[in-house]
mmCIF file with all atom_site columns, C-alpha atoms in Angstrom:
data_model
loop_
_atom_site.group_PDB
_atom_site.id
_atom_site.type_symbol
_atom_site.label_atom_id
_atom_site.label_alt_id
_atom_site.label_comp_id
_atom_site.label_asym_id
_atom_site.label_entity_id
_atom_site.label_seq_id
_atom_site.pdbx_PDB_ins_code
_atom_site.Cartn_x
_atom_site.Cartn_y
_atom_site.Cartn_z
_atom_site.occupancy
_atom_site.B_iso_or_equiv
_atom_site.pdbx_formal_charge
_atom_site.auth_seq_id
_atom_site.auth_comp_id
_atom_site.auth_asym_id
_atom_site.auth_atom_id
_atom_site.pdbx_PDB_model_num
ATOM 1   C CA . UNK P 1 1   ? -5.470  6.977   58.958  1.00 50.00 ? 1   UNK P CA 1
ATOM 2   C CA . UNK P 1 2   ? -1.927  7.199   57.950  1.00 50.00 ? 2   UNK P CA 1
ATOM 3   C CA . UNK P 1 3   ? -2.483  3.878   56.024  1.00 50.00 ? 3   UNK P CA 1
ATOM 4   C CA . UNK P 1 4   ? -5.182  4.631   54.253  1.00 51.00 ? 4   UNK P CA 1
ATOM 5   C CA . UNK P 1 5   ? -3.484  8.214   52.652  1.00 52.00 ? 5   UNK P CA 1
ATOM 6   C CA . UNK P 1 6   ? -0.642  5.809   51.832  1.00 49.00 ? 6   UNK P CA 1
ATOM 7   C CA . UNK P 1 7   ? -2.983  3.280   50.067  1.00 49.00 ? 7   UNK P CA 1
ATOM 8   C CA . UNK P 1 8   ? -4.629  6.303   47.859  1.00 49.00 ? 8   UNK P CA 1
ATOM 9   C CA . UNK P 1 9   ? -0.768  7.877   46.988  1.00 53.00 ? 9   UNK P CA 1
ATOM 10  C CA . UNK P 1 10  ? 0.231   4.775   45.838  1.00 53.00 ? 10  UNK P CA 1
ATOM 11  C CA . UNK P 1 11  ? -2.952  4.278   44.228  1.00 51.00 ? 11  UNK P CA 1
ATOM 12  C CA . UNK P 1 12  ? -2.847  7.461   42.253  1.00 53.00 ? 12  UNK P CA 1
ATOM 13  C CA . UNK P 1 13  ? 0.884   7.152   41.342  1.00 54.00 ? 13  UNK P CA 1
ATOM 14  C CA . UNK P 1 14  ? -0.119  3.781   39.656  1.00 57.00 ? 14  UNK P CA 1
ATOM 15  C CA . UNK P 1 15  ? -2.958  5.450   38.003  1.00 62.00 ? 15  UNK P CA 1
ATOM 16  C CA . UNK P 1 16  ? -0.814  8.236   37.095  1.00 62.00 ? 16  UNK P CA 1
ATOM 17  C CA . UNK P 1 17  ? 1.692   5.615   35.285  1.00 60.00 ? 17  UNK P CA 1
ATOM 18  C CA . UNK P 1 18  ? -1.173  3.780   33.305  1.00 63.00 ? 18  UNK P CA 1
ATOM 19  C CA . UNK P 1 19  ? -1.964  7.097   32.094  1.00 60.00 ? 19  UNK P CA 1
ATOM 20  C CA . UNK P 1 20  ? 1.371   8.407   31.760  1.00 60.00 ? 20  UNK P CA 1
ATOM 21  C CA . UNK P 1 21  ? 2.151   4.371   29.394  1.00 61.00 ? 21  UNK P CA 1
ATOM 22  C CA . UNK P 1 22  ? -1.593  4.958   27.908  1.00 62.00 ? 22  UNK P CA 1
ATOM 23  C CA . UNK P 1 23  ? -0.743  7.688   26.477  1.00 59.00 ? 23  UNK P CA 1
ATOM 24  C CA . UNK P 1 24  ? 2.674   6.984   25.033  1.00 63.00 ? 24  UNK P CA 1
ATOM 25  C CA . UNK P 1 25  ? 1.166   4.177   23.445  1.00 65.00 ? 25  UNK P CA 1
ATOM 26  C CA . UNK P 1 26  ? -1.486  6.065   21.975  1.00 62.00 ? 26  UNK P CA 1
ATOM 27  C CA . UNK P 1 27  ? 0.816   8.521   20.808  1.00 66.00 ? 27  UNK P CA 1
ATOM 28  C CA . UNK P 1 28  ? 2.771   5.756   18.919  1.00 70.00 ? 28  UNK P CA 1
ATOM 29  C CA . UNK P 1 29  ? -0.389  4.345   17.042  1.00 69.00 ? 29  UNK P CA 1
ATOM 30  C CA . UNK P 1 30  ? -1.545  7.424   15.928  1.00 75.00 ? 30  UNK P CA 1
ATOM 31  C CA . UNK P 1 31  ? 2.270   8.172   14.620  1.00 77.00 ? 31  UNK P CA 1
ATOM 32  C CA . UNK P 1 32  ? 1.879   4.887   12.833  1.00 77.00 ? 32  UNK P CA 1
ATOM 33  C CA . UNK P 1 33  ? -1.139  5.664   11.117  1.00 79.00 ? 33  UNK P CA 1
ATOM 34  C CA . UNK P 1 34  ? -0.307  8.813   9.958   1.00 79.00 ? 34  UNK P CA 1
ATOM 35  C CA . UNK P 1 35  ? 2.981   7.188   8.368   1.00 78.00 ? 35  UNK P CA 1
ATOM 36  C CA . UNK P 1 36  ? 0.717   4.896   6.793   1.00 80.00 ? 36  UNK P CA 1
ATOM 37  C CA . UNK P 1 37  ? -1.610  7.435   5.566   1.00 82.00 ? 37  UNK P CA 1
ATOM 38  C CA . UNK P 1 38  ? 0.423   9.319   4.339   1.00 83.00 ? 38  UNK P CA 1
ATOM 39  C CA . UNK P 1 39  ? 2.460   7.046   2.179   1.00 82.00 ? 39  UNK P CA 1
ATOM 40  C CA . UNK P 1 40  ? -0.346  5.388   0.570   1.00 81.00 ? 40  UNK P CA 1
ATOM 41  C CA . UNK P 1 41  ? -1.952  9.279   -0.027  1.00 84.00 ? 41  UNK P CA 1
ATOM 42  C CA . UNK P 1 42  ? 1.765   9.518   -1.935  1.00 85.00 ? 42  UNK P CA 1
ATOM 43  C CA . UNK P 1 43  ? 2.025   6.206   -3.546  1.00 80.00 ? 43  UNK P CA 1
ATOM 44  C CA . UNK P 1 44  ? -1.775  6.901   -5.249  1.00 80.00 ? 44  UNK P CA 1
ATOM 45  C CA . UNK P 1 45  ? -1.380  10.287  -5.589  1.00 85.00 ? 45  UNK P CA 1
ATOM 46  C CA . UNK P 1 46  ? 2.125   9.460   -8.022  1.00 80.00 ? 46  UNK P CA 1
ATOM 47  C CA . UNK P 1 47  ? 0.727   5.904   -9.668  1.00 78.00 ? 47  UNK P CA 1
ATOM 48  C CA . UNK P 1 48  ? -3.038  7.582   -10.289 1.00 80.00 ? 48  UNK P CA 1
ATOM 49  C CA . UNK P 1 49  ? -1.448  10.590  -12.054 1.00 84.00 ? 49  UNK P CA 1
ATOM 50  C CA . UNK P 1 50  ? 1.281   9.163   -13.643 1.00 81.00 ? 50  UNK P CA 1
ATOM 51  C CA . UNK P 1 51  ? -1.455  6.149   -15.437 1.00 80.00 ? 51  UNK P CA 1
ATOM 52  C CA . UNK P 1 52  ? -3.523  9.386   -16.753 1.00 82.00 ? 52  UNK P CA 1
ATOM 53  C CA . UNK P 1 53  ? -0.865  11.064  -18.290 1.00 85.00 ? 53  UNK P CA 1
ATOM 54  C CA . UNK P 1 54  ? 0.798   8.279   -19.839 1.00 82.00 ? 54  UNK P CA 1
ATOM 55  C CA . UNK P 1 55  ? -2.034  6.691   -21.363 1.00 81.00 ? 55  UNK P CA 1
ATOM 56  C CA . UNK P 1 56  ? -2.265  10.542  -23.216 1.00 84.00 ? 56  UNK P CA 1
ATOM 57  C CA . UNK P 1 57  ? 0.997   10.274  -24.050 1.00 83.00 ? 57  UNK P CA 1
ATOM 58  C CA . UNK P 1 58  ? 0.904   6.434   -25.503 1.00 82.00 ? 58  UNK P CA 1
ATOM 59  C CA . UNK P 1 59  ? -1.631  8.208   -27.752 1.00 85.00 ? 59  UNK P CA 1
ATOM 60  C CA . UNK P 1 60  ? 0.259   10.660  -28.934 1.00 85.00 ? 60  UNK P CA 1
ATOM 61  C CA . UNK P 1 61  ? 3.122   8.107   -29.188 1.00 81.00 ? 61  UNK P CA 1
ATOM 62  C CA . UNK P 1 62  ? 0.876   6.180   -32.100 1.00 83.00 ? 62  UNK P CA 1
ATOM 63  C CA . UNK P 1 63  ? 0.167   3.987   -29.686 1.00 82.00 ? 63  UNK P CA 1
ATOM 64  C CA . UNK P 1 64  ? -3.354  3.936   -30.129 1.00 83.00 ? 64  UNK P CA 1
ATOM 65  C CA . UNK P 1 65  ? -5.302  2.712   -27.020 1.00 83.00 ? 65  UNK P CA 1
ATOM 66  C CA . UNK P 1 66  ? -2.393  1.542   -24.975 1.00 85.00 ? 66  UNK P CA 1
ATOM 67  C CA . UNK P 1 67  ? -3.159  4.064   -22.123 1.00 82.00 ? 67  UNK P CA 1
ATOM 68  C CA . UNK P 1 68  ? -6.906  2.618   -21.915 1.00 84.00 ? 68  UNK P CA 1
ATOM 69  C CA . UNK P 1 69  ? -6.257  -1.103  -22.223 1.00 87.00 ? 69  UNK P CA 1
ATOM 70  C CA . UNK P 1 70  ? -3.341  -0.952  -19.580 1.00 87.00 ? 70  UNK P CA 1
ATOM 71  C CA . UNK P 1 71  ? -6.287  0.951   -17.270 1.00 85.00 ? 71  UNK P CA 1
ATOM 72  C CA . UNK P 1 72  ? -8.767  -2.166  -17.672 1.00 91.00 ? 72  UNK P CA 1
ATOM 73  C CA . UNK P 1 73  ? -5.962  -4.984  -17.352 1.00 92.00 ? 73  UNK P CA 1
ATOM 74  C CA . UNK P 1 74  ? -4.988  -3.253  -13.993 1.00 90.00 ? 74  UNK P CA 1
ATOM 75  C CA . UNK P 1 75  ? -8.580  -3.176  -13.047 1.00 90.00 ? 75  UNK P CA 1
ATOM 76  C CA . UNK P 1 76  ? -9.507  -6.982  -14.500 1.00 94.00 ? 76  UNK P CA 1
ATOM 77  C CA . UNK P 1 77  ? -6.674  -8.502  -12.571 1.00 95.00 ? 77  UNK P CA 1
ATOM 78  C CA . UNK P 1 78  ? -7.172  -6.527  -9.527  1.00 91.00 ? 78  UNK P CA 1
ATOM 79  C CA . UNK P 1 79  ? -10.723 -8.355  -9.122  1.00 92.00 ? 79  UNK P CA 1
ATOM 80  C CA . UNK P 1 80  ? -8.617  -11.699 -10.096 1.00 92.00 ? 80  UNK P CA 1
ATOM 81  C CA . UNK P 1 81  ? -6.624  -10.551 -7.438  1.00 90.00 ? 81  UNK P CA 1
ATOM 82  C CA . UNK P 1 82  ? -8.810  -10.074 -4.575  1.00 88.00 ? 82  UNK P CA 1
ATOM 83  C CA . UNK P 1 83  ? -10.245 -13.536 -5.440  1.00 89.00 ? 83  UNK P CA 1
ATOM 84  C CA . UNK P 1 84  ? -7.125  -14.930 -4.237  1.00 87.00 ? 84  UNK P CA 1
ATOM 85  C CA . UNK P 1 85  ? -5.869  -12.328 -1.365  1.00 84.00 ? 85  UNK P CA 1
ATOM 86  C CA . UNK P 1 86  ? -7.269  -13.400 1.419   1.00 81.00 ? 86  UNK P CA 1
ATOM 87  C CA . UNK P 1 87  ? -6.164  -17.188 1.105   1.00 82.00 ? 87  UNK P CA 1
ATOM 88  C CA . UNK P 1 88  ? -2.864  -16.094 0.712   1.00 77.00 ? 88  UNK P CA 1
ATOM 89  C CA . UNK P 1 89  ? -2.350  -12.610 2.625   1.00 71.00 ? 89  UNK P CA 1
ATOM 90  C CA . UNK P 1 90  ? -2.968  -14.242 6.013   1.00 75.00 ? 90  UNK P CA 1
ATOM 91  C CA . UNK P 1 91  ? 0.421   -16.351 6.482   1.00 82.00 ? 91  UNK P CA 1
ATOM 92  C CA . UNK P 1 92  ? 2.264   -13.557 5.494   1.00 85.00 ? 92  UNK P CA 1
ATOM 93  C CA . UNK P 1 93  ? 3.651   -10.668 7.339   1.00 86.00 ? 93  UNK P CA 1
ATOM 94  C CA . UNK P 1 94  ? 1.735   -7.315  6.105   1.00 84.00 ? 94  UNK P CA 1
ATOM 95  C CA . UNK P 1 95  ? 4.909   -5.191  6.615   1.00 84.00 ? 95  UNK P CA 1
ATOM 96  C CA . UNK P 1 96  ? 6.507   -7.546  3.450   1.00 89.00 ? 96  UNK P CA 1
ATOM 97  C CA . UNK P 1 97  ? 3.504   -7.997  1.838   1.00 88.00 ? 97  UNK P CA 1
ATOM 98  C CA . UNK P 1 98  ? 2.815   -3.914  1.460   1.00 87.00 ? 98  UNK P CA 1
ATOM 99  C CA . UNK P 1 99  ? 6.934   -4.046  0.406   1.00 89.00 ? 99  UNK P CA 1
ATOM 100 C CA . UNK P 1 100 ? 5.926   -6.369  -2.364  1.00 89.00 ? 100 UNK P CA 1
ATOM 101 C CA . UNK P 1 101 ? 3.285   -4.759  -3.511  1.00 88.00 ? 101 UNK P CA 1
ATOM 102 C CA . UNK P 1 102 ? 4.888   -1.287  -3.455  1.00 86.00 ? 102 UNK P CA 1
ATOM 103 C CA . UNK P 1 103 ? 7.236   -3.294  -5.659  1.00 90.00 ? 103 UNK P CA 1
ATOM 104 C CA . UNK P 1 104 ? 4.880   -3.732  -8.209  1.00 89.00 ? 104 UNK P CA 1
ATOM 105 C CA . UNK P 1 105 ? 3.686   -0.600  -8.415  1.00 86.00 ? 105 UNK P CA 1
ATOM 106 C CA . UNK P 1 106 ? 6.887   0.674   -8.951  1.00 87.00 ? 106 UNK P CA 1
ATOM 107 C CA . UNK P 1 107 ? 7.424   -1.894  -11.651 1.00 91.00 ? 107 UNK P CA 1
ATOM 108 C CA . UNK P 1 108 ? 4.607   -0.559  -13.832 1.00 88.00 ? 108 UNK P CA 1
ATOM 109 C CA . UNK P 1 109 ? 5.775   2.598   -13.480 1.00 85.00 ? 109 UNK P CA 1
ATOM 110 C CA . UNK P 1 110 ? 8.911   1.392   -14.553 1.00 88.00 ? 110 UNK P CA 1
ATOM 111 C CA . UNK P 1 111 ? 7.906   0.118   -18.216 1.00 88.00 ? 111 UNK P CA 1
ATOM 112 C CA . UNK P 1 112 ? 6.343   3.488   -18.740 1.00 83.00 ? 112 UNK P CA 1
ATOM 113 C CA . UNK P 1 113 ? 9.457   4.656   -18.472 1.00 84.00 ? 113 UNK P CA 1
ATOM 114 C CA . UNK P 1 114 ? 11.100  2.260   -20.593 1.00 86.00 ? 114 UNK P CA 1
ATOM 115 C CA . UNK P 1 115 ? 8.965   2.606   -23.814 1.00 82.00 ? 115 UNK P CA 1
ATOM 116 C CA . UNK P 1 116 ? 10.218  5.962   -23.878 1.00 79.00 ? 116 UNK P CA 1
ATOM 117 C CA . UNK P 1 117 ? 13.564  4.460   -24.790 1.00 83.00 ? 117 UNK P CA 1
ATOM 118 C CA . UNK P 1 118 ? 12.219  1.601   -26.667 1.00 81.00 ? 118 UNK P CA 1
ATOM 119 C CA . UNK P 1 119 ? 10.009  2.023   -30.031 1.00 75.00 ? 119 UNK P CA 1
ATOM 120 C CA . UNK P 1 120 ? 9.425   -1.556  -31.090 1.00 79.00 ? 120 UNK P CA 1
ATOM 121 C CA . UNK P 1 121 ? 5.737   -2.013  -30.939 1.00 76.00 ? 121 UNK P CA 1
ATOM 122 C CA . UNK P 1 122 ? 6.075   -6.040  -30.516 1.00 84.00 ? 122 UNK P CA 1
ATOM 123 C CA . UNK P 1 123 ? 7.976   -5.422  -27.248 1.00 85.00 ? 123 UNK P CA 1
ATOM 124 C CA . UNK P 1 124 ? 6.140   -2.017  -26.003 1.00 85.00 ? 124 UNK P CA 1
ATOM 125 C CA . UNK P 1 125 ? 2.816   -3.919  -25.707 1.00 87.00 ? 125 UNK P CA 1
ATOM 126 C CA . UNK P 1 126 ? 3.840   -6.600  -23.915 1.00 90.00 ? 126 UNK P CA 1
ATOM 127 C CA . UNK P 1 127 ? 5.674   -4.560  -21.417 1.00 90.00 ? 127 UNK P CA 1
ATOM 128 C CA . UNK P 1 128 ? 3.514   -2.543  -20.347 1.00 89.00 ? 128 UNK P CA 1
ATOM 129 C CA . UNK P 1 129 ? 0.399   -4.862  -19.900 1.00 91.00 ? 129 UNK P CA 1
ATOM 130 C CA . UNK P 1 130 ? 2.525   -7.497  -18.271 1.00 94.00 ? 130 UNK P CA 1
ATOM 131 C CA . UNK P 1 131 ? 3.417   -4.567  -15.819 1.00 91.00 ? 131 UNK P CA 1
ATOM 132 C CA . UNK P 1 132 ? -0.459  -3.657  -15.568 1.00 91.00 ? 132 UNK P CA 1
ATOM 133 C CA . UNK P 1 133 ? -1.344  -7.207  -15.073 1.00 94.00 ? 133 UNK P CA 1
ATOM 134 C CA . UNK P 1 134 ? 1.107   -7.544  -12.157 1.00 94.00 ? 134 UNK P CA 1
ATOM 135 C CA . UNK P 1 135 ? 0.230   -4.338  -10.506 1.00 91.00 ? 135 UNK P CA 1
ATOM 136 C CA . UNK P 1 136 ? -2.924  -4.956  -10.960 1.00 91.00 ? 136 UNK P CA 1
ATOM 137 C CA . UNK P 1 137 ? -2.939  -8.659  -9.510  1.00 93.00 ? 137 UNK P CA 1
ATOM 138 C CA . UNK P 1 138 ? -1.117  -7.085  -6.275  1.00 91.00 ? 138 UNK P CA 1
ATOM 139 C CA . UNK P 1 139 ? -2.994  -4.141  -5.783  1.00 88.00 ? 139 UNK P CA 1
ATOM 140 C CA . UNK P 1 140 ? -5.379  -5.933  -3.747  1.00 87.00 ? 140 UNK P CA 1
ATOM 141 C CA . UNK P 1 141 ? -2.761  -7.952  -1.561  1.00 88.00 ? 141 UNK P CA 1
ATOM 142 C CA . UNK P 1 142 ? -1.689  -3.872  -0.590  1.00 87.00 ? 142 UNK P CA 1
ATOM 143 C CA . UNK P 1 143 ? -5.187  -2.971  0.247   1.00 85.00 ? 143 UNK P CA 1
ATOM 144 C CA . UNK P 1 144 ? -5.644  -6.440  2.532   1.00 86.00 ? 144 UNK P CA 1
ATOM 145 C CA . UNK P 1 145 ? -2.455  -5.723  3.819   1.00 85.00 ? 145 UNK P CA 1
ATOM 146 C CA . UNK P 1 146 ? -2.979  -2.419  4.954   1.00 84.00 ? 146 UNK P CA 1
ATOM 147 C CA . UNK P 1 147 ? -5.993  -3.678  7.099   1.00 83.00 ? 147 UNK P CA 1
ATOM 148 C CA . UNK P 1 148 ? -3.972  -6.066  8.725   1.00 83.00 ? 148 UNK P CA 1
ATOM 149 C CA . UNK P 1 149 ? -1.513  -3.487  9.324   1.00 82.00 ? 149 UNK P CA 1
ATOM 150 C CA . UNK P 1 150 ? -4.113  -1.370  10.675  1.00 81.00 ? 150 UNK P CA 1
ATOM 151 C CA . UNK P 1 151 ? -5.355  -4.519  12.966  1.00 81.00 ? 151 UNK P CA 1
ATOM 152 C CA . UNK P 1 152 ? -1.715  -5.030  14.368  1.00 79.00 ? 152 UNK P CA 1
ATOM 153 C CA . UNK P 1 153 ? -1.277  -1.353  15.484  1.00 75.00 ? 153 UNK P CA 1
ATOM 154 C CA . UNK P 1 154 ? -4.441  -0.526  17.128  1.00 71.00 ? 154 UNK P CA 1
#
């Protein structure tokens, strides 16, 4: 009798630990994913806003249709872009890959900064698509890498 209440103590102090280690772990995915969230709610929040303004302001700049053609090159190369993704975002870590692309991003909001300082229409144009057409082409290695990311953690 005495070994069996032994057996059951020790069984529920096990069972108490798995819970006790399931729910750390649990904890520490959902933190994870709300980091995650989060930054990519901030990141399209700032890049979504700041494309909408500045193609207003390009107009008013005398650039004519700037704004709108540097909205369709970062939508034309981000279907080029998920052509080539998944060949490509699979041998690479999703933690540098989202770091990359992040990069971009940053980079196209970069040259709209830029042409504020700059008034040569021969280098403006340039600029700026070159920076849509790169954020663009790595907007879809963020979204693939994200769902990797996603994969990893839970």
């Amino acid at each position: 009798m005495i070994q069996k209440s032994i057996i059951n103590n020790t069984y529920a102090q096990i069972s108490t630990i798995y819970y006790y280690y399931y729910l750390i772990e649990l904890l520490d995915i959902t933190k994870n994913t709300i980091h995650l969230a989060v930054g990519f709610m901030l990141m399209f929040t700032s890049t979504t806003s700041a494309s909408t303004i500045i193609s207003i302001l390009l107009r008013q700049l005398g650039y004519k249709d700037l704004g709108l053609y540097t909205i369709f090159i970062n939508s034309f190369f981000y279907v080029v872009g998920g052509l080539i993704a998944p060949y490509y975002g699979n041998k690479y870590n999703p933690k540098w890959l989202m770091i990359l692309s992040l990069s971009c991003y940053a980079f196209k909001l970069t040259t709209y900064i830029v042409i504020n300082f700059v008034h040569f229409a021969w280098f403006v144009y340039p600029l700026v698509i070159f920076g849509a057409s790169i954020s663009g082409f790595f907007a879809c290695f963020l979204w693939m890498a994200q769902g990797c990311y996603m994969h990893t953690i839970c």
